[in-house]
Amino acid sequence: MTYTVTVDPSGAFLTLQNPHATHRFHAIWLRDNAGDPETRSTANGQRLITLADIPQDTAIGHGAIKVNTLEVQFAPEAKSVAYDIAWLIAHAYDTSLPQQRGRTPADVTTWNAAKMGDVPVADFLALTNDAVSLCNWLGSVNQYGFGKVIDGPVAEGALFKIVDLFGFVRETNYGRHFEVRTEVNPTNLAYTGLGLQAHTDNPYRDPVPTVQVLYCLESSAAGGDNMVVDGFAAAQRLRDENHTYFDVLADHAARFEYAGEKGVHLTSRRPMIELGPDGELVSVRFNNRSMAAVTDVPFDKMATYYAAYRRLGEIIDDAAMQVSFRLNPGEAFVVDNTRVLHARKGYSGEGTRWLQGCYADKDGLRSTYDAMRNALEAAE
Ligand code: FE2
C-alpha cells in the first residue's frame, strides 16, 4: 500500500494517507513512541526516557516516506526517527469508533446457548505436546472466556498441569487449591437436586481471581452438570432491554463480603457491571451468596437498582443463555472469572462427585497466548 505524508504547517501533526484511509498522528505521540535506541532499550523494548525528556514544544519539522518507513525529523531536538508504516497503521488512533456503552473488546466474541454444540475443547495430550493446539485453545479461552480439556490424567493435583500450560496458580485463603466433594444422598433433601445459581467466584476479593480451573476426578452421580453463562452477553442483553437497568448497575458500586472463617474478612466495593472509561465492558461480578449490603446507591435509585439486579439474574437464569456440559473424570474446564459465570446443576440419584479447583491469572493466560501466537506467526 502506497502512502503519502503531509506535515501540517503548525508541525503539531502529520497525515498519512492512501486512497482508502487517512490517519493523523500528533508530534508528541510520534516522539513518545519513537523506537530508536536512545528512546527504547534494544534489549527489552522498554522506554528509556520520561515525558520530561521530550521538549514541550516538540514539533514535526519534516516527514518523508522511504519504502515501508516514515522518517520524521523533530524540532527543536533536530532528531530523526524512522517508523515502520505497518506499525503506525496498526496503532492508528484517528478513528471514529462507535462508543456504545457495554461494547466488548475487539478480541471477545459473546455467546449464548447456541454455543452448546461448539464448546472450545482440547485434548490434554495435544495441549501438552503441541504448541499449535495449545495456542489455538488459549485463543478460544481468550475469545469465549471458557474452554474444556478432555482426556487428562485422573490424578489428584492434575489441575496444576492445566495451569502450568499458561501461567501460575493464585493461592488464596482457601489454599493453593480447593476440594469440591459431594456425596449425593437422595434421602437428604439438602443435597438432592441442589443446584447453584450461576455466579462469578470470589467477587469479595480485590482483584478477583481472574481465571478458575475446575478438574473432575470422580463423577458417578447422575446430573450435576456444569453450566456457564457469558456475563458480557447477559450485560448486553440487559442493556438492549433496558438502558436504565444497565446504567444503574454499571454506575454504582455493589459490595461483596466473605467472613466465613476465622481470621478472614474479605470485602470489595465494585460494580456488578464494570466498564472502562470509554464504556467498554471490563468485568461482570455476580454472586448472590456473597453480595453484602449495598450502600452506594442513592435512595431514589435503590428500587431501580434492585429491579435491575433481579432482571440481570433472570437473564442469567434463562436457559437460552446457558451452555452446559458434563465433566467426566480426567476432564476440566477453565473460565475467565471476570466474565463467564459458572454453576453446577442439580443431582438426581446416588453417587459421588469430586472436583479440584484452583485459581490463576488471566494476564498470564493472555501473555502466553500472545507470545505463542507471535512466535508461531514469525516461524511461518
Ligand atoms: Fe464457583
mmCIF file of C-alpha atoms and ligand atoms in Angstrom:
data_model
loop_
_atom_site.group_PDB
_atom_site.id
_atom_site.type_symbol
_atom_site.label_atom_id
_atom_site.label_comp_id
_atom_site.label_asym_id
_atom_site.label_seq_id
_atom_site.Cartn_x
_atom_site.Cartn_y
_atom_site.Cartn_z
ATOM 1 C CA MET A 1 0.000 0.000 0.000
ATOM 2 C CA THR A 2 1.460 3.319 -1.056
ATOM 3 C CA TYR A 3 1.211 6.137 1.446
ATOM 4 C CA THR A 4 1.876 9.831 1.172
ATOM 5 C CA VAL A 5 2.729 12.079 4.114
ATOM 6 C CA THR A 6 1.730 15.675 4.687
ATOM 7 C CA VAL A 7 3.078 17.665 7.611
ATOM 8 C CA ASP A 8 0.702 20.282 8.990
ATOM 9 C CA PRO A 9 2.270 23.769 8.770
ATOM 10 C CA SER A 10 1.998 24.065 12.564
ATOM 11 C CA GLY A 11 4.218 20.980 12.966
ATOM 12 C CA ALA A 12 1.718 19.685 15.538
ATOM 13 C CA PHE A 13 0.712 16.654 13.468
ATOM 14 C CA LEU A 14 1.196 14.861 10.183
ATOM 15 C CA THR A 15 -1.212 12.983 7.943
ATOM 16 C CA LEU A 16 -0.536 9.566 6.431
ATOM 17 C CA GLN A 17 -2.798 8.869 3.518
ATOM 18 C CA ASN A 18 -3.521 6.230 0.917
ATOM 19 C CA PRO A 19 -6.517 6.049 -1.445
ATOM 20 C CA HIS A 20 -8.537 4.192 1.205
ATOM 21 C CA ALA A 21 -7.587 5.738 4.525
ATOM 22 C CA THR A 22 -6.324 8.845 6.247
ATOM 23 C CA HIS A 23 -4.563 8.779 9.603
ATOM 24 C CA ARG A 24 -3.318 11.781 11.563
ATOM 25 C CA PHE A 25 -0.576 11.446 14.196
ATOM 26 C CA HIS A 26 0.450 14.125 16.687
ATOM 27 C CA ALA A 27 4.092 15.198 17.001
ATOM 28 C CA ILE A 28 4.148 14.440 20.729
ATOM 29 C CA TRP A 29 2.599 10.978 20.187
ATOM 30 C CA LEU A 30 5.138 10.141 17.471
ATOM 31 C CA ARG A 31 8.059 11.400 19.547
ATOM 32 C CA ASP A 32 6.923 9.474 22.643
ATOM 33 C CA ASN A 33 6.548 6.313 20.544
ATOM 34 C CA ALA A 34 9.891 6.577 18.803
ATOM 35 C CA GLY A 35 11.674 3.231 18.610
ATOM 36 C CA ASP A 36 15.246 4.477 18.241
ATOM 37 C CA PRO A 37 17.850 3.055 20.654
ATOM 38 C CA GLU A 38 18.072 6.311 22.634
ATOM 39 C CA THR A 39 14.346 6.187 23.325
ATOM 40 C CA ARG A 40 13.788 2.450 23.763
ATOM 41 C CA SER A 41 16.080 -0.292 25.006
ATOM 42 C CA THR A 42 17.179 -2.610 22.237
ATOM 43 C CA ALA A 43 17.450 -5.374 24.844
ATOM 44 C CA ASN A 44 13.907 -5.394 26.282
ATOM 45 C CA GLY A 45 11.972 -2.784 24.335
ATOM 46 C CA GLN A 46 11.310 -0.672 27.428
ATOM 47 C CA ARG A 47 11.229 3.111 27.188
ATOM 48 C CA LEU A 48 14.407 4.787 28.433
ATOM 49 C CA ILE A 49 13.111 8.350 28.703
ATOM 50 C CA THR A 50 10.281 10.114 30.530
ATOM 51 C CA LEU A 51 7.994 12.696 29.000
ATOM 52 C CA ALA A 52 10.078 15.365 30.754
ATOM 53 C CA ASP A 53 12.959 14.444 28.413
ATOM 54 C CA ILE A 54 10.838 15.441 25.410
ATOM 55 C CA PRO A 55 10.588 19.205 24.793
ATOM 56 C CA GLN A 56 7.109 20.563 25.471
ATOM 57 C CA ASP A 57 7.184 22.382 22.111
ATOM 58 C CA THR A 58 8.074 19.245 20.139
ATOM 59 C CA ALA A 59 7.044 19.673 16.517
ATOM 60 C CA ILE A 60 7.423 17.822 13.245
ATOM 61 C CA GLY A 61 9.969 19.623 11.071
ATOM 62 C CA HIS A 62 9.856 17.226 8.171
ATOM 63 C CA GLY A 63 8.304 13.913 7.160
ATOM 64 C CA ALA A 64 9.177 11.621 4.255
ATOM 65 C CA ILE A 65 8.193 8.135 3.083
ATOM 66 C CA LYS A 66 11.019 5.714 2.251
ATOM 67 C CA VAL A 67 9.540 2.404 1.024
ATOM 68 C CA ASN A 68 7.755 0.998 4.116
ATOM 69 C CA THR A 69 9.169 3.561 6.502
ATOM 70 C CA LEU A 70 8.117 7.022 7.607
ATOM 71 C CA GLU A 71 11.032 9.259 8.517
ATOM 72 C CA VAL A 72 10.255 12.136 10.834
ATOM 73 C CA GLN A 73 12.516 14.999 11.885
ATOM 74 C CA PHE A 74 11.598 16.534 15.210
ATOM 75 C CA ALA A 75 12.295 20.120 16.233
ATOM 76 C CA PRO A 76 13.721 21.546 18.384
ATOM 77 C CA GLU A 77 15.708 18.349 19.121
ATOM 78 C CA ALA A 78 16.889 18.038 15.496
ATOM 79 C CA LYS A 79 16.228 14.329 15.961
ATOM 80 C CA SER A 80 15.351 11.970 13.117
ATOM 81 C CA VAL A 81 13.265 8.858 13.786
ATOM 82 C CA ALA A 82 12.128 6.112 11.403
ATOM 83 C CA TYR A 83 8.747 4.395 11.880
ATOM 84 C CA ASP A 84 7.528 1.193 10.311
ATOM 85 C CA ILE A 85 4.368 2.294 8.496
ATOM 86 C CA ALA A 86 2.625 -1.015 9.179
ATOM 87 C CA TRP A 87 3.214 -0.430 12.916
ATOM 88 C CA LEU A 88 1.796 3.082 12.662
ATOM 89 C CA ILE A 89 -1.314 1.874 10.860
ATOM 90 C CA ALA A 90 -1.791 -0.918 13.406
ATOM 91 C CA HIS A 91 -1.610 1.696 16.186
ATOM 92 C CA ALA A 92 -3.589 4.465 14.467
ATOM 93 C CA TYR A 93 -5.935 6.341 16.798
ATOM 94 C CA ASP A 94 -7.502 8.798 14.346
ATOM 95 C CA THR A 95 -10.702 6.817 14.110
ATOM 96 C CA SER A 96 -14.321 7.411 14.990
ATOM 97 C CA LEU A 97 -15.113 4.109 16.657
ATOM 98 C CA PRO A 98 -18.650 3.716 17.965
ATOM 99 C CA GLN A 99 -18.539 4.402 21.686
ATOM 100 C CA GLN A 100 -21.594 2.408 22.746
ATOM 101 C CA ARG A 101 -21.580 1.641 26.456
ATOM 102 C CA GLY A 102 -21.229 -2.043 27.136
ATOM 103 C CA ARG A 103 -19.427 -2.997 23.976
ATOM 104 C CA THR A 104 -16.873 -5.795 24.170
ATOM 105 C CA PRO A 105 -13.152 -5.670 23.409
ATOM 106 C CA ALA A 106 -12.327 -6.481 19.777
ATOM 107 C CA ASP A 107 -10.907 -9.918 20.605
ATOM 108 C CA VAL A 108 -14.009 -11.048 22.512
ATOM 109 C CA THR A 109 -16.935 -12.930 20.960
ATOM 110 C CA THR A 110 -20.091 -13.189 23.041
ATOM 111 C CA TRP A 111 -22.273 -16.294 23.013
ATOM 112 C CA ASN A 112 -25.425 -17.905 24.333
ATOM 113 C CA ALA A 113 -26.939 -21.413 24.443
ATOM 114 C CA ALA A 114 -26.266 -21.823 20.718
ATOM 115 C CA LYS A 115 -22.614 -22.265 21.717
ATOM 116 C CA MET A 116 -23.580 -25.610 23.297
ATOM 117 C CA GLY A 117 -22.602 -27.549 20.203
ATOM 118 C CA ASP A 118 -19.317 -25.706 19.821
ATOM 119 C CA VAL A 119 -17.657 -25.669 23.252
ATOM 120 C CA PRO A 120 -13.929 -24.974 22.874
ATOM 121 C CA VAL A 121 -12.402 -28.368 23.673
ATOM 122 C CA ALA A 122 -8.852 -29.646 23.559
ATOM 123 C CA ASP A 123 -7.196 -32.939 24.323
ATOM 124 C CA PHE A 124 -4.836 -32.849 27.314
ATOM 125 C CA LEU A 125 -2.013 -34.615 25.449
ATOM 126 C CA ALA A 126 -2.316 -32.296 22.466
ATOM 127 C CA LEU A 127 -2.165 -29.270 24.766
ATOM 128 C CA THR A 128 0.965 -30.538 26.487
ATOM 129 C CA ASN A 129 2.771 -31.698 23.334
ATOM 130 C CA ASP A 130 1.692 -29.445 20.512
ATOM 131 C CA ALA A 131 2.256 -25.676 20.545
ATOM 132 C CA VAL A 132 -0.294 -25.029 17.794
ATOM 133 C CA SER A 133 -3.037 -26.897 19.690
ATOM 134 C CA LEU A 134 -2.221 -25.037 22.890
ATOM 135 C CA CYS A 135 -2.115 -21.676 21.114
ATOM 136 C CA ASN A 136 -5.468 -22.308 19.426
ATOM 137 C CA TRP A 137 -7.099 -23.422 22.662
ATOM 138 C CA LEU A 138 -5.753 -20.432 24.624
ATOM 139 C CA GLY A 139 -7.060 -18.222 21.818
ATOM 140 C CA SER A 140 -10.510 -19.762 22.242
ATOM 141 C CA VAL A 141 -10.437 -19.274 26.005
ATOM 142 C CA ASN A 142 -9.456 -15.649 25.437
ATOM 143 C CA GLN A 143 -12.182 -15.154 22.856
ATOM 144 C CA TYR A 144 -15.052 -17.009 24.531
ATOM 145 C CA GLY A 145 -13.985 -16.851 28.168
ATOM 146 C CA PHE A 146 -14.038 -20.602 28.738
ATOM 147 C CA GLY A 147 -12.632 -23.847 27.439
ATOM 148 C CA LYS A 148 -12.782 -27.528 28.230
ATOM 149 C CA VAL A 149 -9.973 -30.085 28.457
ATOM 150 C CA ILE A 150 -10.575 -33.795 27.913
ATOM 151 C CA ASP A 151 -8.547 -36.989 28.308
ATOM 152 C CA GLY A 152 -6.375 -35.716 31.137
ATOM 153 C CA PRO A 153 -4.957 -37.892 33.921
ATOM 154 C CA VAL A 154 -7.312 -38.952 36.701
ATOM 155 C CA ALA A 155 -4.948 -37.972 39.471
ATOM 156 C CA GLU A 156 -5.000 -35.595 42.398
ATOM 157 C CA GLY A 157 -3.254 -32.337 41.554
ATOM 158 C CA ALA A 158 -3.658 -32.801 37.800
ATOM 159 C CA LEU A 159 -5.368 -29.398 37.729
ATOM 160 C CA PHE A 160 -1.964 -27.792 38.271
ATOM 161 C CA LYS A 161 -0.821 -29.300 34.977
ATOM 162 C CA ILE A 162 -3.583 -27.285 33.286
ATOM 163 C CA VAL A 163 -2.378 -24.075 34.951
ATOM 164 C CA ASP A 164 1.230 -24.904 34.001
ATOM 165 C CA LEU A 165 0.157 -24.643 30.354
ATOM 166 C CA PHE A 166 -0.378 -20.897 30.613
ATOM 167 C CA GLY A 167 0.616 -19.412 33.940
ATOM 168 C CA PHE A 168 0.730 -19.689 37.691
ATOM 169 C CA VAL A 169 -1.605 -20.661 40.488
ATOM 170 C CA ARG A 170 -3.067 -17.851 42.544
ATOM 171 C CA GLU A 171 -3.116 -19.012 46.121
ATOM 172 C CA THR A 172 -5.837 -17.738 48.449
ATOM 173 C CA ASN A 173 -7.061 -18.368 51.994
ATOM 174 C CA TYR A 174 -8.754 -21.470 50.551
ATOM 175 C CA GLY A 175 -5.277 -22.799 49.810
ATOM 176 C CA ARG A 176 -3.385 -23.493 46.615
ATOM 177 C CA HIS A 177 -6.404 -25.486 45.519
ATOM 178 C CA PHE A 178 -9.786 -26.400 46.981
ATOM 179 C CA GLU A 179 -11.810 -29.597 47.032
ATOM 180 C CA VAL A 180 -15.352 -29.788 45.714
ATOM 181 C CA ARG A 181 -16.539 -33.129 47.018
ATOM 182 C CA THR A 182 -20.191 -34.123 47.144
ATOM 183 C CA GLU A 183 -21.800 -37.298 48.397
ATOM 184 C CA VAL A 184 -25.186 -37.366 46.794
ATOM 185 C CA ASN A 185 -27.731 -38.910 49.120
ATOM 186 C CA PRO A 186 -31.302 -38.787 47.886
ATOM 187 C CA THR A 187 -32.676 -39.143 51.433
ATOM 188 C CA ASN A 188 -31.182 -35.774 52.307
ATOM 189 C CA LEU A 189 -33.063 -33.033 50.502
ATOM 190 C CA ALA A 190 -30.256 -30.620 51.227
ATOM 191 C CA TYR A 191 -28.130 -32.452 48.695
ATOM 192 C CA THR A 192 -30.608 -33.990 46.307
ATOM 193 C CA GLY A 193 -31.235 -31.736 43.376
ATOM 194 C CA LEU A 194 -29.256 -28.914 44.911
ATOM 195 C CA GLY A 195 -28.005 -26.620 42.205
ATOM 196 C CA LEU A 196 -26.211 -23.314 42.455
ATOM 197 C CA GLN A 197 -27.145 -20.150 40.609
ATOM 198 C CA ALA A 198 -24.553 -19.175 38.036
ATOM 199 C CA HIS A 199 -22.008 -16.851 39.589
ATOM 200 C CA THR A 200 -18.526 -15.482 39.351
ATOM 201 C CA ASP A 201 -16.214 -16.679 42.098
ATOM 202 C CA ASN A 202 -14.907 -14.602 44.965
ATOM 203 C CA PRO A 203 -16.196 -11.142 43.976
ATOM 204 C CA TYR A 204 -15.183 -10.096 47.523
ATOM 205 C CA ARG A 205 -11.512 -10.181 46.501
ATOM 206 C CA ASP A 206 -9.773 -7.163 45.036
ATOM 207 C CA PRO A 207 -8.681 -8.031 42.457
ATOM 208 C CA VAL A 208 -10.847 -11.089 41.909
ATOM 209 C CA PRO A 209 -9.163 -14.311 40.814
ATOM 210 C CA THR A 210 -9.329 -13.824 37.068
ATOM 211 C CA VAL A 211 -9.160 -17.465 35.968
ATOM 212 C CA GLN A 212 -10.672 -20.547 37.582
ATOM 213 C CA VAL A 213 -9.796 -24.157 36.775
ATOM 214 C CA LEU A 214 -12.121 -26.988 37.831
ATOM 215 C CA TYR A 215 -10.846 -30.523 37.345
ATOM 216 C CA CYS A 216 -13.033 -33.621 37.669
ATOM 217 C CA LEU A 217 -11.683 -36.706 39.438
ATOM 218 C CA GLU A 218 -14.898 -38.609 40.223
ATOM 219 C CA SER A 219 -18.375 -38.298 38.810
ATOM 220 C CA SER A 220 -20.701 -41.192 39.450
ATOM 221 C CA ALA A 221 -23.812 -39.158 40.356
ATOM 222 C CA ALA A 222 -26.407 -38.528 37.697
ATOM 223 C CA GLY A 223 -26.827 -34.856 36.890
ATOM 224 C CA GLY A 224 -24.564 -32.266 38.438
ATOM 225 C CA ASP A 225 -23.633 -30.960 35.012
ATOM 226 C CA ASN A 226 -21.567 -27.839 34.779
ATOM 227 C CA MET A 227 -23.095 -24.785 33.241
ATOM 228 C CA VAL A 228 -21.610 -21.499 32.076
ATOM 229 C CA VAL A 229 -23.146 -18.163 31.088
ATOM 230 C CA ASP A 230 -21.424 -15.361 29.223
ATOM 231 C CA GLY A 231 -21.687 -12.437 31.637
ATOM 232 C CA PHE A 232 -20.865 -9.986 28.848
ATOM 233 C CA ALA A 233 -23.731 -11.348 26.737
ATOM 234 C CA ALA A 234 -26.044 -11.105 29.779
ATOM 235 C CA ALA A 235 -24.971 -7.500 30.431
ATOM 236 C CA GLN A 236 -25.518 -6.574 26.787
ATOM 237 C CA ARG A 237 -28.952 -8.196 26.785
ATOM 238 C CA LEU A 238 -29.843 -6.162 29.873
ATOM 239 C CA ARG A 239 -28.593 -3.020 28.128
ATOM 240 C CA ASP A 240 -30.606 -3.736 24.992
ATOM 241 C CA GLU A 241 -33.748 -4.438 27.032
ATOM 242 C CA ASN A 242 -33.465 -1.531 29.413
ATOM 243 C CA HIS A 243 -30.726 1.080 29.322
ATOM 244 C CA THR A 244 -31.664 2.415 32.745
ATOM 245 C CA TYR A 245 -31.144 -1.020 34.300
ATOM 246 C CA PHE A 246 -27.752 -1.389 32.647
ATOM 247 C CA ASP A 247 -26.654 2.084 33.701
ATOM 248 C CA VAL A 248 -27.708 1.749 37.324
ATOM 249 C CA LEU A 249 -25.675 -1.461 37.729
ATOM 250 C CA ALA A 250 -22.678 -0.020 35.872
ATOM 251 C CA ASP A 251 -22.707 3.372 37.599
ATOM 252 C CA HIS A 252 -22.892 2.221 41.222
ATOM 253 C CA ALA A 253 -20.642 0.044 43.301
ATOM 254 C CA ALA A 254 -22.001 -3.153 44.776
ATOM 255 C CA ARG A 255 -20.461 -4.548 47.941
ATOM 256 C CA PHE A 256 -19.248 -8.085 48.387
ATOM 257 C CA GLU A 257 -18.063 -9.732 51.565
ATOM 258 C CA TYR A 258 -16.789 -13.009 52.951
ATOM 259 C CA ALA A 259 -16.028 -13.576 56.612
ATOM 260 C CA GLY A 260 -16.837 -17.262 56.807
ATOM 261 C CA GLU A 261 -13.692 -18.440 58.530
ATOM 262 C CA LYS A 262 -11.584 -17.297 61.470
ATOM 263 C CA GLY A 263 -9.107 -14.568 60.652
ATOM 264 C CA VAL A 264 -10.626 -13.764 57.260
ATOM 265 C CA HIS A 265 -12.719 -10.729 56.373
ATOM 266 C CA LEU A 266 -12.630 -10.012 52.651
ATOM 267 C CA THR A 267 -14.518 -7.035 51.264
ATOM 268 C CA SER A 268 -14.765 -5.286 47.928
ATOM 269 C CA ARG A 269 -16.623 -2.329 46.515
ATOM 270 C CA ARG A 270 -17.079 -2.720 42.783
ATOM 271 C CA PRO A 271 -19.972 -2.547 40.315
ATOM 272 C CA MET A 272 -21.728 -5.685 39.073
ATOM 273 C CA ILE A 273 -21.118 -4.464 35.543
ATOM 274 C CA GLU A 274 -17.724 -2.780 35.328
ATOM 275 C CA LEU A 275 -16.916 -0.554 32.364
ATOM 276 C CA GLY A 276 -13.699 1.069 31.254
ATOM 277 C CA PRO A 277 -13.560 4.868 30.927
ATOM 278 C CA ASP A 278 -14.691 4.570 27.293
ATOM 279 C CA GLY A 279 -17.654 2.333 28.120
ATOM 280 C CA GLU A 280 -16.043 -0.969 27.147
ATOM 281 C CA LEU A 281 -17.021 -3.964 29.282
ATOM 282 C CA VAL A 282 -14.249 -4.801 31.745
ATOM 283 C CA SER A 283 -15.865 -7.355 34.017
ATOM 284 C CA VAL A 284 -19.026 -8.760 35.498
ATOM 285 C CA ARG A 285 -19.403 -9.705 39.170
ATOM 286 C CA PHE A 286 -22.457 -11.693 40.131
ATOM 287 C CA ASN A 287 -22.791 -13.823 43.235
ATOM 288 C CA ASN A 288 -25.940 -13.900 45.327
ATOM 289 C CA ARG A 289 -24.160 -15.697 48.178
ATOM 290 C CA SER A 290 -21.530 -13.064 48.821
ATOM 291 C CA MET A 291 -23.343 -9.846 47.976
ATOM 292 C CA ALA A 292 -23.203 -7.592 51.034
ATOM 293 C CA ALA A 293 -25.485 -4.686 51.947
ATOM 294 C CA VAL A 294 -25.343 -2.240 49.066
ATOM 295 C CA THR A 295 -24.862 1.269 50.417
ATOM 296 C CA ASP A 296 -23.524 3.180 47.418
ATOM 297 C CA VAL A 297 -26.805 3.632 45.572
ATOM 298 C CA PRO A 298 -28.798 6.787 46.367
ATOM 299 C CA PHE A 299 -32.201 6.300 47.989
ATOM 300 C CA ASP A 300 -34.085 7.428 44.882
ATOM 301 C CA LYS A 301 -32.291 4.846 42.732
ATOM 302 C CA MET A 302 -32.282 1.841 45.072
ATOM 303 C CA ALA A 303 -35.625 0.449 43.863
ATOM 304 C CA THR A 304 -34.389 0.652 40.251
ATOM 305 C CA TYR A 305 -31.088 -0.925 41.293
ATOM 306 C CA TYR A 306 -32.888 -3.924 42.783
ATOM 307 C CA ALA A 307 -35.167 -4.222 39.751
ATOM 308 C CA ALA A 308 -32.080 -4.222 37.525
ATOM 309 C CA TYR A 309 -30.288 -6.769 39.742
ATOM 310 C CA ARG A 310 -33.377 -9.005 39.634
ATOM 311 C CA ARG A 311 -33.630 -8.714 35.827
ATOM 312 C CA LEU A 312 -29.918 -9.475 35.362
ATOM 313 C CA GLY A 313 -30.441 -12.586 37.498
ATOM 314 C CA GLU A 314 -33.408 -13.624 35.360
ATOM 315 C CA ILE A 315 -31.335 -13.237 32.203
ATOM 316 C CA ILE A 316 -28.544 -15.314 33.752
ATOM 317 C CA ASP A 317 -31.090 -17.979 34.757
ATOM 318 C CA ASP A 318 -32.577 -18.088 31.247
ATOM 319 C CA ALA A 319 -31.767 -21.411 29.562
ATOM 320 C CA ALA A 320 -31.297 -19.517 26.303
ATOM 321 C CA MET A 321 -28.114 -18.003 27.801
ATOM 322 C CA GLN A 322 -26.672 -21.216 29.235
ATOM 323 C CA VAL A 323 -24.183 -23.725 27.925
ATOM 324 C CA SER A 324 -23.996 -26.916 29.941
ATOM 325 C CA PHE A 325 -21.681 -29.853 29.687
ATOM 326 C CA ARG A 326 -20.736 -32.826 31.743
ATOM 327 C CA LEU A 327 -17.285 -33.203 33.244
ATOM 328 C CA ASN A 328 -16.099 -36.782 33.402
ATOM 329 C CA PRO A 329 -13.047 -37.905 35.384
ATOM 330 C CA GLY A 330 -9.920 -36.519 33.707
ATOM 331 C CA GLU A 331 -11.820 -33.577 32.245
ATOM 332 C CA ALA A 332 -11.562 -29.961 33.274
ATOM 333 C CA PHE A 333 -12.762 -26.540 32.386
ATOM 334 C CA VAL A 334 -11.178 -23.135 32.563
ATOM 335 C CA VAL A 335 -13.241 -19.964 32.895
ATOM 336 C CA ASP A 336 -12.437 -16.279 32.704
ATOM 337 C CA ASN A 337 -13.814 -15.343 36.114
ATOM 338 C CA THR A 338 -14.059 -11.666 35.146
ATOM 339 C CA ARG A 339 -16.632 -12.516 32.506
ATOM 340 C CA VAL A 340 -18.066 -16.030 32.477
ATOM 341 C CA LEU A 341 -20.372 -17.219 35.255
ATOM 342 C CA HIS A 342 -20.415 -20.867 36.200
ATOM 343 C CA ALA A 343 -22.823 -23.110 38.050
ATOM 344 C CA ARG A 344 -23.492 -26.651 38.986
ATOM 345 C CA LYS A 345 -26.822 -28.110 38.054
ATOM 346 C CA GLY A 346 -28.772 -30.278 40.471
ATOM 347 C CA TYR A 347 -28.261 -34.000 41.004
ATOM 348 C CA SER A 348 -30.577 -36.928 40.979
ATOM 349 C CA GLY A 349 -29.871 -40.430 42.234
ATOM 350 C CA GLU A 350 -26.902 -41.513 44.288
ATOM 351 C CA GLY A 351 -23.207 -41.279 43.794
ATOM 352 C CA THR A 352 -20.177 -39.134 44.388
ATOM 353 C CA ARG A 353 -18.673 -36.179 42.641
ATOM 354 C CA TRP A 354 -15.193 -34.931 43.284
ATOM 355 C CA LEU A 355 -13.584 -31.957 41.634
ATOM 356 C CA GLN A 356 -10.491 -29.984 42.477
ATOM 357 C CA GLY A 357 -10.418 -26.295 41.761
ATOM 358 C CA CYS A 358 -7.836 -23.546 41.752
ATOM 359 C CA TYR A 359 -7.351 -20.002 40.585
ATOM 360 C CA ALA A 360 -4.864 -18.497 38.181
ATOM 361 C CA ASP A 361 -4.407 -15.191 36.393
ATOM 362 C CA LYS A 362 -5.850 -14.077 33.077
ATOM 363 C CA ASP A 363 -2.955 -11.746 32.285
ATOM 364 C CA GLY A 364 -0.671 -14.797 32.333
ATOM 365 C CA LEU A 365 -3.005 -16.682 30.020
ATOM 366 C CA ARG A 366 -3.180 -13.755 27.597
ATOM 367 C CA SER A 367 0.587 -13.264 27.793
ATOM 368 C CA THR A 368 1.242 -16.921 26.961
ATOM 369 C CA TYR A 369 -1.272 -16.796 24.121
ATOM 370 C CA ASP A 370 0.082 -13.565 22.594
ATOM 371 C CA ALA A 371 3.715 -14.694 22.893
ATOM 372 C CA MET A 372 2.950 -18.121 21.384
ATOM 373 C CA ARG A 373 0.907 -16.615 18.561
ATOM 374 C CA ASN A 374 3.647 -14.085 17.740
ATOM 375 C CA ALA A 375 6.278 -16.854 17.771
ATOM 376 C CA LEU A 376 4.182 -19.133 15.556
ATOM 377 C CA GLU A 377 3.463 -16.294 13.100
ATOM 378 C CA ALA A 378 7.145 -15.396 12.991
ATOM 379 C CA ALA A 379 8.016 -19.024 12.201
ATOM 380 C CA GLU A 380 5.578 -19.205 9.275
HETATM 381 FE FE FE2 B 1 -17.960 -21.172 41.959
#
